[in-house]
Amino acid sequence: MTIFHRLRFRWRALVGRRRLEEEMREELARHLEQAVARQIERGLAPQAARRAARLEFGSPDVVAEECRESWGVRLVDELRGDLRLGLRSLRRSPGYALAVVSTLGLGIGANTAVFSVVRGVLLRPLPYDGGERLVALRQSAPQLGATDLGFSVLELDDYRRQLERVEAVVEYHSMNFTLLGGDEPLRVQTGVVSANYFDMLGVEPLLGRTFLPDEDELGAEAVLVLSHRFWRAAYGGDPTVVGRHFQMNDRPHTVVGVLPPLPSYPDANDVYMPASACPFRSDPDSLARREARAVTAFAKLAPGATLAQATSEANGLLARLRAEFAAAYPQTETIGIELSPVGDEMTRGARRTFLLLLATVGLILLVACANVANLALARLSDRGHELALRTALGGGRRRLLRQLVTESTLLAFLGGVLGLLLAWAARGLLVSFAARFSVRAEEIAIDATVFAFTFVVAAVTGLVFGSLPGLPGTDAPARALMAEGARSTGTRHRRRLRQSLVVGQLALSFVLLVVASLALRSLWRLNGVDAGFESENVLTAQIHLNWSTYTLDAHRLDRERVAAFHDRLATELRAVPGVVEVGNAWTFPLNAGFANSGQFEIEGRTSEERAPMVATQIGASRAYFEAVGVPLLRGDGFRGDERGEEPRVTLVNREFARRYFPNEDPLGERISGNGGRSWRTIIGIVGDVRQSDLREEAEPTTYLPFTEFPGFSSSIFVRTLGEPLLLERELRRRVLVADAQAAISGVETLEQVRSAALAPTALVTRLLALFAGVALFISATGLGGVLAYSVAQRTREIGVRMALGADPRRVLGEIVGEGLRTTVVGLALGLVAALAVARLMTGLLYGVSPADLVCLVASAATLLATSFVACLLPGRRALAVEPMHALRV
Amino acid sequence: MIDSRSDLLPGTLDLLVLRTLQSGPRHGWAISQRIEQLSDAVLVVTQGSLYPALYRLEEQGLIEAEWGSSENNRRAKYYRLTRAGRKRLANETENWERLSAAVARVLAAT
């Protein structure tokens, strides 16, 4: 209770200050009046009575001051004074204030910005109910190179029923369908999910509802839920879309709900449908065959269950299933199920990059802090008189220090405000930047946590740069008042401190230079990678046919008609002026989303020598290879009219030949991908193409004739004579003419595909280079400042030496030498730190070792050259010293 | 005459102030007069020590203040003991009595 009372009293003392003050004055005056009255009673004349009372009770001002002290708010009072004084003294030197606030503003702003990204993407809990318990299930066979086999519907049933460490299991896969009923056919990426999918995620719809339990059942009416993004983009956020009917796969689909904004995970789906509505998923074959693995599984751990427990339970069940249904599992020793937290899945690849950037901007802030501390030290020398005077008048050392820290904190907070404004202004950029690394980018916001972060950073910054000048050895303000000669003791300490600050700056800049140069070199390496195709002058797009118009029965694609469509389209496009060749394939190069690998065997090899063999499978047309610029190295290409008749043929890439036929000629050999039921003859070898990632060497690949296996959703490639994008309209028009229900998406040039694959690396590299440049610039000004100061100190000495005929070059050499010595010390310290920091980058680099000598040398050269330039300016000022002028100073 | 500013043991003035308030609310002047009167003018409480003491006690929650009108119908600030103040007074009185008895015994012995 007393604590509460005290706080209330202090609150009153702080807030109702004026009233309290007035009341005290009145009370004291009243007291004095009564004292006077008593003296008069005792017989004194009024004048004498007042005098006597005054004498007896002392000065009202002193009493008032003592009363104030007992209010317990003296510290706050002094702080107010310090702040007022600080503001006044900063207003007197606006240049200094501006330099400090803008330097710190940039430093803090960069930290706020990067932190807001880290917070939004890495730290914030997933926007799902119990998001930390959500896991992705991955069934893999490492020996076969299959990282994700997927699950079959039968398997998922077993996992859903028999696992106890997980609360729920949902199935998921994503397909492209054509949505009819709007203005034009829309290709929609459709998430096909079990009905409990959104319940497990704990997602409440924005409008309408999500799926009901019985909508999983075969034959249930087809319903759709729209993603927030698609709803806004395609229907302008119209709420009446709920209840509307659309035609999809020859069935009416009713929109029953709209989702709130969510991360585009697992895919950027436009709409969601229950599993029963998907023609592939409800195909009797998919439902009945245990080995028809086509869906992905997610699960939610039971409360209290650990990841390890659930993983071992799932693998136990897998072992039982393998024992029971041996034929349904690939023939390999190791099949396992991995459970991976969804939060990690979403930020895969982003974590390292963002943490590196956070560390980088942290270093920049340190460099900025050192610079500002240096400025503050220089200013302290100028303020020597003021501080000495205050010391002489009884200002305690701690009190003065507090004044300095108050001033620096004030500046740091102004810098923090500037930083917040900068980060806020850049938030759009931040989101689009982060979107290249993680689906959670939309969650980036300058929120309360980011505010608090900035506040703390600013406070620490203010403390650090404010108390540095007050370190022991610099407390010579009193001496500053004394004779000129006495000043040097204090300043020598101060100079040493300033020099160490500069050494620190240079060391940190070197670290940043090394980091940036490693990233740059790695980008060059990546840019120079031969991905195996000629990206110039090729237009590509995805064409999605309406599934239901190309089916034999409800579940089987009419390959003849799909192939005929593509044949017709390609023939027509070839007739367009400027078109060189037109090809088709299941996928396009550098498509990170494509994965289709399967096991196969080679005819005539005994099982002993048959190590598990896996290859990526791609359907490609005869003209694909020429259109994309993949060379036919040996043998023949496809004829272009293969329809599955014997002899069936296949092409393989060079990596396939190298790995599986190291000492033989693969041409004419036969392979089978279906356990020997049918065989394909290898008729040609083509060049390697990096199919999914610029960083990854080409996998062994087999190509199947596109005419035999056309895709109802596939890529088209148009090689042109001139600018490919000029043909975009023509391409779209021809596709619609060929089939009014065909949808087209992802129209871009192969150049664009390639640069998109480079973009994240290029962006990060550019940022790192920018950061290194900023740090280098700040450090150079710091070094220049310290040298300029030392030249100013030695004006007289230099003047005398010049008057006595010293060689100006030698004087210049001395100054520059001093600067370069400082730089070399910084460089040596930086080298140690750089080697440690660079090792953290290992996973981010491509084709460059973290201790790359070229990078180290280039960084050192850059640092030395910059320092040299920074030294020349003060050096030339030293040479310009007029001897007579110097002597008169 | 003992000056409250320098000659009193620390804490004694607080005790005296609390004691004078035991019989009811008083304003500052009346407190000083009462102490002077009860001590037969041996203890003189100057305003320089009285008011800081009053603010200190108020801040500690031992007394509370309220504006009222004085005998001659002027505005005056009246101080009153709080419950915590009463408890403190009882404690401090006991302490003081023990202390003074002890001091007296020591003095008597020599």
PDB file of N, CA, C and O in Angstrom, chain B residues 64-106:
ATOM      1  N   GLU B  64      -1.706  12.525   5.644  1.00  0.00           N
ATOM      2  CA  GLU B  64      -2.274  13.046   4.398  1.00  0.00           C
ATOM      3  C   GLU B  64      -2.746  14.474   4.626  1.00  0.00           C
ATOM      4  O   GLU B  64      -3.002  14.883   5.755  1.00  0.00           O
ATOM      5  N   ALA B  65      -2.797  15.229   3.545  1.00  0.00           N
ATOM      6  CA  ALA B  65      -3.075  16.659   3.666  1.00  0.00           C
ATOM      7  C   ALA B  65      -4.375  17.009   2.987  1.00  0.00           C
ATOM      8  O   ALA B  65      -4.789  16.348   2.047  1.00  0.00           O
ATOM      9  N   GLU B  66      -4.999  18.077   3.483  1.00  0.00           N
ATOM     10  CA  GLU B  66      -6.256  18.523   2.905  1.00  0.00           C
ATOM     11  C   GLU B  66      -6.364  20.012   3.195  1.00  0.00           C
ATOM     12  O   GLU B  66      -5.978  20.476   4.273  1.00  0.00           O
ATOM     13  N   TRP B  67      -6.860  20.754   2.226  1.00  0.00           N
ATOM     14  CA  TRP B  67      -7.009  22.192   2.479  1.00  0.00           C
ATOM     15  C   TRP B  67      -8.302  22.446   3.245  1.00  0.00           C
ATOM     16  O   TRP B  67      -9.336  21.861   2.962  1.00  0.00           O
ATOM     17  N   GLY B  68      -8.198  23.326   4.253  1.00  0.00           N
ATOM     18  CA  GLY B  68      -9.377  23.699   5.021  1.00  0.00           C
ATOM     19  C   GLY B  68      -9.216  25.153   5.430  1.00  0.00           C
ATOM     20  O   GLY B  68      -8.310  25.838   4.935  1.00  0.00           O
ATOM     21  N   SER B  69     -10.089  25.635   6.314  1.00  0.00           N
ATOM     22  CA  SER B  69      -9.900  27.031   6.727  1.00  0.00           C
ATOM     23  C   SER B  69      -9.437  27.063   8.177  1.00  0.00           C
ATOM     24  O   SER B  69      -9.859  26.257   9.004  1.00  0.00           O
ATOM     25  N   SER B  70      -8.584  28.022   8.458  1.00  0.00           N
ATOM     26  CA  SER B  70      -7.972  28.086   9.790  1.00  0.00           C
ATOM     27  C   SER B  70      -8.860  28.884  10.745  1.00  0.00           C
ATOM     28  O   SER B  70      -9.917  29.365  10.364  1.00  0.00           O
ATOM     29  N   GLU B  71      -8.382  29.042  11.990  1.00  0.00           N
ATOM     30  CA  GLU B  71      -9.148  29.733  13.033  1.00  0.00           C
ATOM     31  C   GLU B  71      -9.538  31.137  12.591  1.00  0.00           C
ATOM     32  O   GLU B  71     -10.646  31.590  12.830  1.00  0.00           O
ATOM     33  N   ASN B  72      -8.579  31.810  11.885  1.00  0.00           N
ATOM     34  CA  ASN B  72      -8.910  33.163  11.455  1.00  0.00           C
ATOM     35  C   ASN B  72      -9.460  33.201  10.014  1.00  0.00           C
ATOM     36  O   ASN B  72      -9.273  34.162   9.288  1.00  0.00           O
ATOM     37  N   ASN B  73     -10.106  32.065   9.644  1.00  0.00           N
ATOM     38  CA  ASN B  73     -10.778  31.979   8.346  1.00  0.00           C
ATOM     39  C   ASN B  73      -9.894  32.195   7.127  1.00  0.00           C
ATOM     40  O   ASN B  73     -10.317  32.741   6.128  1.00  0.00           O
ATOM     41  N   ARG B  74      -8.618  31.768   7.220  1.00  0.00           N
ATOM     42  CA  ARG B  74      -7.757  31.773   6.043  1.00  0.00           C
ATOM     43  C   ARG B  74      -7.618  30.332   5.567  1.00  0.00           C
ATOM     44  O   ARG B  74      -7.790  29.392   6.342  1.00  0.00           O
ATOM     45  N   ARG B  75      -7.310  30.204   4.285  1.00  0.00           N
ATOM     46  CA  ARG B  75      -7.075  28.860   3.758  1.00  0.00           C
ATOM     47  C   ARG B  75      -5.830  28.267   4.409  1.00  0.00           C
ATOM     48  O   ARG B  75      -4.818  28.946   4.555  1.00  0.00           O
ATOM     49  N   ALA B  76      -5.885  27.028   4.830  1.00  0.00           N
ATOM     50  CA  ALA B  76      -4.700  26.413   5.420  1.00  0.00           C
ATOM     51  C   ALA B  76      -4.698  24.922   5.102  1.00  0.00           C
ATOM     52  O   ALA B  76      -5.741  24.319   4.883  1.00  0.00           O
ATOM     53  N   LYS B  77      -3.501  24.358   5.053  1.00  0.00           N
ATOM     54  CA  LYS B  77      -3.385  22.947   4.702  1.00  0.00           C
ATOM     55  C   LYS B  77      -3.306  22.130   5.982  1.00  0.00           C
ATOM     56  O   LYS B  77      -2.404  22.342   6.794  1.00  0.00           O
ATOM     57  N   TYR B  78      -4.259  21.261   6.153  1.00  0.00           N
ATOM     58  CA  TYR B  78      -4.330  20.463   7.376  1.00  0.00           C
ATOM     59  C   TYR B  78      -3.731  19.079   7.143  1.00  0.00           C
ATOM     60  O   TYR B  78      -3.970  18.456   6.118  1.00  0.00           O
ATOM     61  N   TYR B  79      -2.949  18.638   8.111  1.00  0.00           N
ATOM     62  CA  TYR B  79      -2.345  17.306   8.018  1.00  0.00           C
ATOM     63  C   TYR B  79      -3.029  16.383   8.998  1.00  0.00           C
ATOM     64  O   TYR B  79      -3.372  16.796  10.112  1.00  0.00           O
ATOM     65  N   ARG B  80      -3.219  15.142   8.570  1.00  0.00           N
ATOM     66  CA  ARG B  80      -3.911  14.180   9.422  1.00  0.00           C
ATOM     67  C   ARG B  80      -3.133  12.873   9.374  1.00  0.00           C
ATOM     68  O   ARG B  80      -2.548  12.517   8.352  1.00  0.00           O
ATOM     69  N   LEU B  81      -3.130  12.130  10.497  1.00  0.00           N
ATOM     70  CA  LEU B  81      -2.453  10.837  10.510  1.00  0.00           C
ATOM     71  C   LEU B  81      -3.216   9.837   9.647  1.00  0.00           C
ATOM     72  O   LEU B  81      -4.443   9.818   9.678  1.00  0.00           O
ATOM     73  N   THR B  82      -2.506   9.026   8.892  1.00  0.00           N
ATOM     74  CA  THR B  82      -3.170   7.918   8.203  1.00  0.00           C
ATOM     75  C   THR B  82      -3.055   6.696   9.111  1.00  0.00           C
ATOM     76  O   THR B  82      -2.389   6.747  10.162  1.00  0.00           O
ATOM     77  N   ARG B  83      -3.669   5.615   8.684  1.00  0.00           N
ATOM     78  CA  ARG B  83      -3.578   4.408   9.498  1.00  0.00           C
ATOM     79  C   ARG B  83      -2.122   3.947   9.618  1.00  0.00           C
ATOM     80  O   ARG B  83      -1.653   3.580  10.685  1.00  0.00           O
ATOM     81  N   ALA B  84      -1.407   4.032   8.470  1.00  0.00           N
ATOM     82  CA  ALA B  84       0.011   3.655   8.490  1.00  0.00           C
ATOM     83  C   ALA B  84       0.781   4.573   9.440  1.00  0.00           C
ATOM     84  O   ALA B  84       1.717   4.150  10.127  1.00  0.00           O
ATOM     85  N   GLY B  85       0.365   5.865   9.470  1.00  0.00           N
ATOM     86  CA  GLY B  85       1.020   6.830  10.347  1.00  0.00           C
ATOM     87  C   GLY B  85       0.838   6.465  11.803  1.00  0.00           C
ATOM     88  O   GLY B  85       1.780   6.546  12.607  1.00  0.00           O
ATOM     89  N   ARG B  86      -0.382   6.061  12.144  1.00  0.00           N
ATOM     90  CA  ARG B  86      -0.662   5.672  13.527  1.00  0.00           C
ATOM     91  C   ARG B  86       0.214   4.498  13.951  1.00  0.00           C
ATOM     92  O   ARG B  86       0.772   4.472  15.053  1.00  0.00           O
ATOM     93  N   LYS B  87       0.310   3.530  13.046  1.00  0.00           N
ATOM     94  CA  LYS B  87       1.099   2.349  13.360  1.00  0.00           C
ATOM     95  C   LYS B  87       2.558   2.732  13.573  1.00  0.00           C
ATOM     96  O   LYS B  87       3.202   2.312  14.534  1.00  0.00           O
ATOM     97  N   ARG B  88       3.035   3.579  12.653  1.00  0.00           N
ATOM     98  CA  ARG B  88       4.419   4.016  12.749  1.00  0.00           C
ATOM     99  C   ARG B  88       4.654   4.763  14.068  1.00  0.00           C
ATOM    100  O   ARG B  88       5.648   4.568  14.746  1.00  0.00           O
ATOM    101  N   LEU B  89       3.692   5.621  14.436  1.00  0.00           N
ATOM    102  CA  LEU B  89       3.829   6.406  15.663  1.00  0.00           C
ATOM    103  C   LEU B  89       3.957   5.475  16.860  1.00  0.00           C
ATOM    104  O   LEU B  89       4.832   5.664  17.717  1.00  0.00           O
ATOM    105  N   ALA B  90       3.094   4.480  16.912  1.00  0.00           N
ATOM    106  CA  ALA B  90       3.147   3.545  18.035  1.00  0.00           C
ATOM    107  C   ALA B  90       4.514   2.866  18.095  1.00  0.00           C
ATOM    108  O   ALA B  90       5.148   2.829  19.165  1.00  0.00           O
ATOM    109  N   ASN B  91       4.981   2.406  16.949  1.00  0.00           N
ATOM    110  CA  ASN B  91       6.285   1.739  16.892  1.00  0.00           C
ATOM    111  C   ASN B  91       7.415   2.649  17.348  1.00  0.00           C
ATOM    112  O   ASN B  91       8.236   2.294  18.181  1.00  0.00           O
ATOM    113  N   GLU B  92       7.417   3.831  16.741  1.00  0.00           N
ATOM    114  CA  GLU B  92       8.504   4.761  17.000  1.00  0.00           C
ATOM    115  C   GLU B  92       8.497   5.223  18.457  1.00  0.00           C
ATOM    116  O   GLU B  92       9.547   5.409  19.058  1.00  0.00           O
ATOM    117  N   THR B  93       7.289   5.401  19.025  1.00  0.00           N
ATOM    118  CA  THR B  93       7.186   5.815  20.425  1.00  0.00           C
ATOM    119  C   THR B  93       7.826   4.763  21.323  1.00  0.00           C
ATOM    120  O   THR B  93       8.631   5.069  22.198  1.00  0.00           O
ATOM    121  N   GLU B  94       7.479   3.524  21.026  1.00  0.00           N
ATOM    122  CA  GLU B  94       8.038   2.430  21.823  1.00  0.00           C
ATOM    123  C   GLU B  94       9.553   2.413  21.713  1.00  0.00           C
ATOM    124  O   GLU B  94      10.262   2.322  22.699  1.00  0.00           O
ATOM    125  N   ASN B  95      10.029   2.548  20.472  1.00  0.00           N
ATOM    126  CA  ASN B  95      11.478   2.568  20.235  1.00  0.00           C
ATOM    127  C   ASN B  95      12.136   3.686  21.022  1.00  0.00           C
ATOM    128  O   ASN B  95      13.180   3.527  21.630  1.00  0.00           O
ATOM    129  N   TRP B  96      11.492   4.832  20.918  1.00  0.00           N
ATOM    130  CA  TRP B  96      12.064   6.014  21.564  1.00  0.00           C
ATOM    131  C   TRP B  96      12.146   5.801  23.072  1.00  0.00           C
ATOM    132  O   TRP B  96      13.155   6.122  23.687  1.00  0.00           O
ATOM    133  N   GLU B  97      11.067   5.247  23.623  1.00  0.00           N
ATOM    134  CA  GLU B  97      11.066   5.044  25.086  1.00  0.00           C
ATOM    135  C   GLU B  97      12.151   4.072  25.490  1.00  0.00           C
ATOM    136  O   GLU B  97      12.854   4.289  26.477  1.00  0.00           O
ATOM    137  N   ARG B  98      12.306   3.030  24.730  1.00  0.00           N
ATOM    138  CA  ARG B  98      13.381   2.071  25.023  1.00  0.00           C
ATOM    139  C   ARG B  98      14.726   2.759  24.956  1.00  0.00           C
ATOM    140  O   ARG B  98      15.568   2.621  25.835  1.00  0.00           O
ATOM    141  N   LEU B  99      14.896   3.568  23.879  1.00  0.00           N
ATOM    142  CA  LEU B  99      16.169   4.235  23.677  1.00  0.00           C
ATOM    143  C   LEU B  99      16.468   5.194  24.813  1.00  0.00           C
ATOM    144  O   LEU B  99      17.551   5.180  25.404  1.00  0.00           O
ATOM    145  N   SER B 100      15.465   6.029  25.173  1.00  0.00           N
ATOM    146  CA  SER B 100      15.742   7.056  26.174  1.00  0.00           C
ATOM    147  C   SER B 100      15.964   6.421  27.537  1.00  0.00           C
ATOM    148  O   SER B 100      16.824   6.861  28.301  1.00  0.00           O
ATOM    149  N   ALA B 101      15.210   5.344  27.821  1.00  0.00           N
ATOM    150  CA  ALA B 101      15.426   4.649  29.086  1.00  0.00           C
ATOM    151  C   ALA B 101      16.839   4.105  29.138  1.00  0.00           C
ATOM    152  O   ALA B 101      17.545   4.232  30.152  1.00  0.00           O
ATOM    153  N   ALA B 102      17.288   3.542  28.000  1.00  0.00           N
ATOM    154  CA  ALA B 102      18.626   2.960  27.945  1.00  0.00           C
ATOM    155  C   ALA B 102      19.679   4.040  28.151  1.00  0.00           C
ATOM    156  O   ALA B 102      20.623   3.876  28.925  1.00  0.00           O
ATOM    157  N   VAL B 103      19.459   5.175  27.427  1.00  0.00           N
ATOM    158  CA  VAL B 103      20.421   6.276  27.567  1.00  0.00           C
ATOM    159  C   VAL B 103      20.458   6.743  29.021  1.00  0.00           C
ATOM    160  O   VAL B 103      21.517   6.976  29.597  1.00  0.00           O
ATOM    161  N   ALA B 104      19.249   6.837  29.616  1.00  0.00           N
ATOM    162  CA  ALA B 104      19.167   7.313  30.996  1.00  0.00           C
ATOM    163  C   ALA B 104      19.924   6.372  31.934  1.00  0.00           C
ATOM    164  O   ALA B 104      20.668   6.811  32.821  1.00  0.00           O
ATOM    165  N   ARG B 105      19.782   5.052  31.690  1.00  0.00           N
ATOM    166  CA  ARG B 105      20.471   4.087  32.551  1.00  0.00           C
ATOM    167  C   ARG B 105      21.975   4.240  32.432  1.00  0.00           C
ATOM    168  O   ARG B 105      22.684   4.239  33.422  1.00  0.00           O
ATOM    169  N   VAL B 106      22.415   4.424  31.160  1.00  0.00           N
ATOM    170  CA  VAL B 106      23.855   4.578  30.947  1.00  0.00           C
ATOM    171  C   VAL B 106      24.370   5.801  31.695  1.00  0.00           C
ATOM    172  O   VAL B 106      25.384   5.765  32.381  1.00  0.00           O
TER     173      VAL B 106
END
